[in-house]
Amino acid sequence: MGRAAGQERDMEIHSMEVSSMEMSSIEMLAQRIWGLSRDRLLMNLRFLDVALSSLRFQARTGIGHVFCDVNAPQAAVIYYDPSVIIRLYKKDPANVTRLHLHILLHCIFSHSYKYDKVDTKFWDVAVDMAVESVAISLGIPGLATAGDAERSTVLAQWKERAGTLTADRIYRKLREDRLDESEFLELGSLFRRDVHEGWGPVETLEITAAQWKKISERIKAELRAFSEDRSDDMSGDKSILQNLEEATREHYDYGDFLRRFSVSGEDMQINDDEFDYVYYMYGLSLYGNLPLVEPLEYKDVNKIKEFVVAIDTSGSCRGEVVRTFLNKTYSILKSSENFFRKVNIHIIQCDSELRRDTKITNDDEFEAFMREGQLEGFGSTDFRPVFAYVDQAIERGEFENLKGLIYFTDGFGVFPERKPPYDYSTAFVFLEDDYEKPPIPPWAIKLVLPVEDLEHVDEGGLIS
């Protein structure tokens, strides 16, 4: 009886050892497949070398899928089920190379770092469509997989709808169109290769969004040089560059940007910083309810007092978009921490000619303009009349200390040849769209506002 039990135990241990050896072989085989896919990508896309070296691989038997944890220490880690990788490779070796590239593009386009700021249902599909569009457009030998013909057809249709196939543009269109649930699920299934469970913010990142941005900037520079050496079709390179431009673009908080134009002045509010509570309490204790000192009713603060908002009312700047921009600006300026009670703000409408100058001196006039004001113009665009008018207004004494002029426009117009002679800053503000922005004069600031920035305003604004 004891011998039988011992034989059973020996058999069980042997079975476990064989199982362990088999599992080790499976993991080793999966690792080798990953290595082959990396070599193929490096052979064809040498500018991805730094990005590829920033990925690590960790087998997790039984999870049944593949995902990338961007929050892992020191490097982004791809967790994978070895049996899934082997099954994909047996079906078609290109499947693993394509999966490798798919995850890598998510990283260099910084898709995971927006996960807490978006509706993840739409974002997951949008980012998968964006990276698959790039992968297909590259046309690398041995990278094509089953279903690419259908994907190419769908992507061509979405390019007509969304313009450039970047994640932000596809995401915006998905939210606008609100596809039927079945159509949306089919779309997600067609482009999905990994799951996104390792995405989202954490308190401490060893490899951060800023680090991936540096990697993306380097790829962008190397890709431009790489493209110049090639004489074949460069549509794939262009697709990567468009996504890299989106990933590396500087994002500004519009409220912080407006506050750059504030000036120092006195505002009616209790100044606790210069109030001595010792004398106040001593007076109360000595004379009952008679304090020796009172708090100051004025305080030196930095707020916006004089400002010019110029609106391009040419045909290409739609009235609805202009009003949305004004609503956003109004919402920020009217907040008590930004806006003096008495102000000197001019809202100037201009296409090729100056159409109207509305002077705002207080919050009520601003609110009345937003409620009743009409847009005028809708011709061609010439920026020069606004600057000439503002310079003349300064000479007439209509401004004491003008700090800034913001010009909301599509950018397609005639710029002044020289910087205005007076010491105020100029910013040309564009709304993000499908078109390349024209160069602006070197003395001006360029600010591109994503549509999402105008869809949300601070409490008290007019946008619903």
PDB file of C-alpha atoms in Angstrom, residues 24 28 71 89 92 104 121 130 145 180 184 246 263 265 267 275 286 302-303 307 323 332 345 396 419 429 445:
ATOM      1  CA  SER A  24       8.979  26.395 -20.467  1.00  0.00           C
ATOM      2  CA  MET A  28      10.662  30.083 -25.015  1.00  0.00           C
ATOM      3  CA  ASN A  71       2.665  52.145 -16.144  1.00  0.00           C
ATOM      4  CA  TYR A  89       1.935  32.715 -35.481  1.00  0.00           C
ATOM      5  CA  ASP A  92       0.071  33.557 -40.107  1.00  0.00           C
ATOM      6  CA  LEU A 104       4.208  50.050 -30.387  1.00  0.00           C
ATOM      7  CA  LYS A 121     -15.749  53.163 -25.331  1.00  0.00           C
ATOM      8  CA  ALA A 130      -5.655  54.943 -36.240  1.00  0.00           C
ATOM      9  CA  THR A 145      -2.853  40.061 -42.511  1.00  0.00           C
ATOM     10  CA  ASP A 180     -25.807  51.527 -34.176  1.00  0.00           C
ATOM     11  CA  PHE A 184     -20.016  49.879 -33.579  1.00  0.00           C
ATOM     12  CA  GLU A 246      -0.972  64.977 -32.982  1.00  0.00           C
ATOM     13  CA  VAL A 263      -2.266  93.338 -15.253  1.00  0.00           C
ATOM     14  CA  GLY A 265      -4.454  96.668 -10.116  1.00  0.00           C
ATOM     15  CA  ASP A 267      -9.820  95.326  -6.682  1.00  0.00           C
ATOM     16  CA  PHE A 275      -4.607  92.608   8.036  1.00  0.00           C
ATOM     17  CA  LEU A 286     -10.255  96.344  25.413  1.00  0.00           C
ATOM     18  CA  ASN A 302      -3.527  90.511 -11.350  1.00  0.00           C
ATOM     19  CA  LYS A 303      -6.590  90.461 -13.569  1.00  0.00           C
ATOM     20  CA  PHE A 307      -8.017  93.384 -23.976  1.00  0.00           C
ATOM     21  CA  ARG A 323     -20.008  82.158 -31.131  1.00  0.00           C
ATOM     22  CA  ILE A 332     -13.182  82.425 -18.577  1.00  0.00           C
ATOM     23  CA  ILE A 345     -12.471  95.064 -23.707  1.00  0.00           C
ATOM     24  CA  ARG A 396      -6.277 108.303 -29.344  1.00  0.00           C
ATOM     25  CA  LYS A 419       5.120  93.826 -35.738  1.00  0.00           C
ATOM     26  CA  VAL A 429      -6.034  81.293 -32.258  1.00  0.00           C
ATOM     27  CA  ILE A 445       1.820  83.455 -30.772  1.00  0.00           C
TER      28      ILE A 445
END
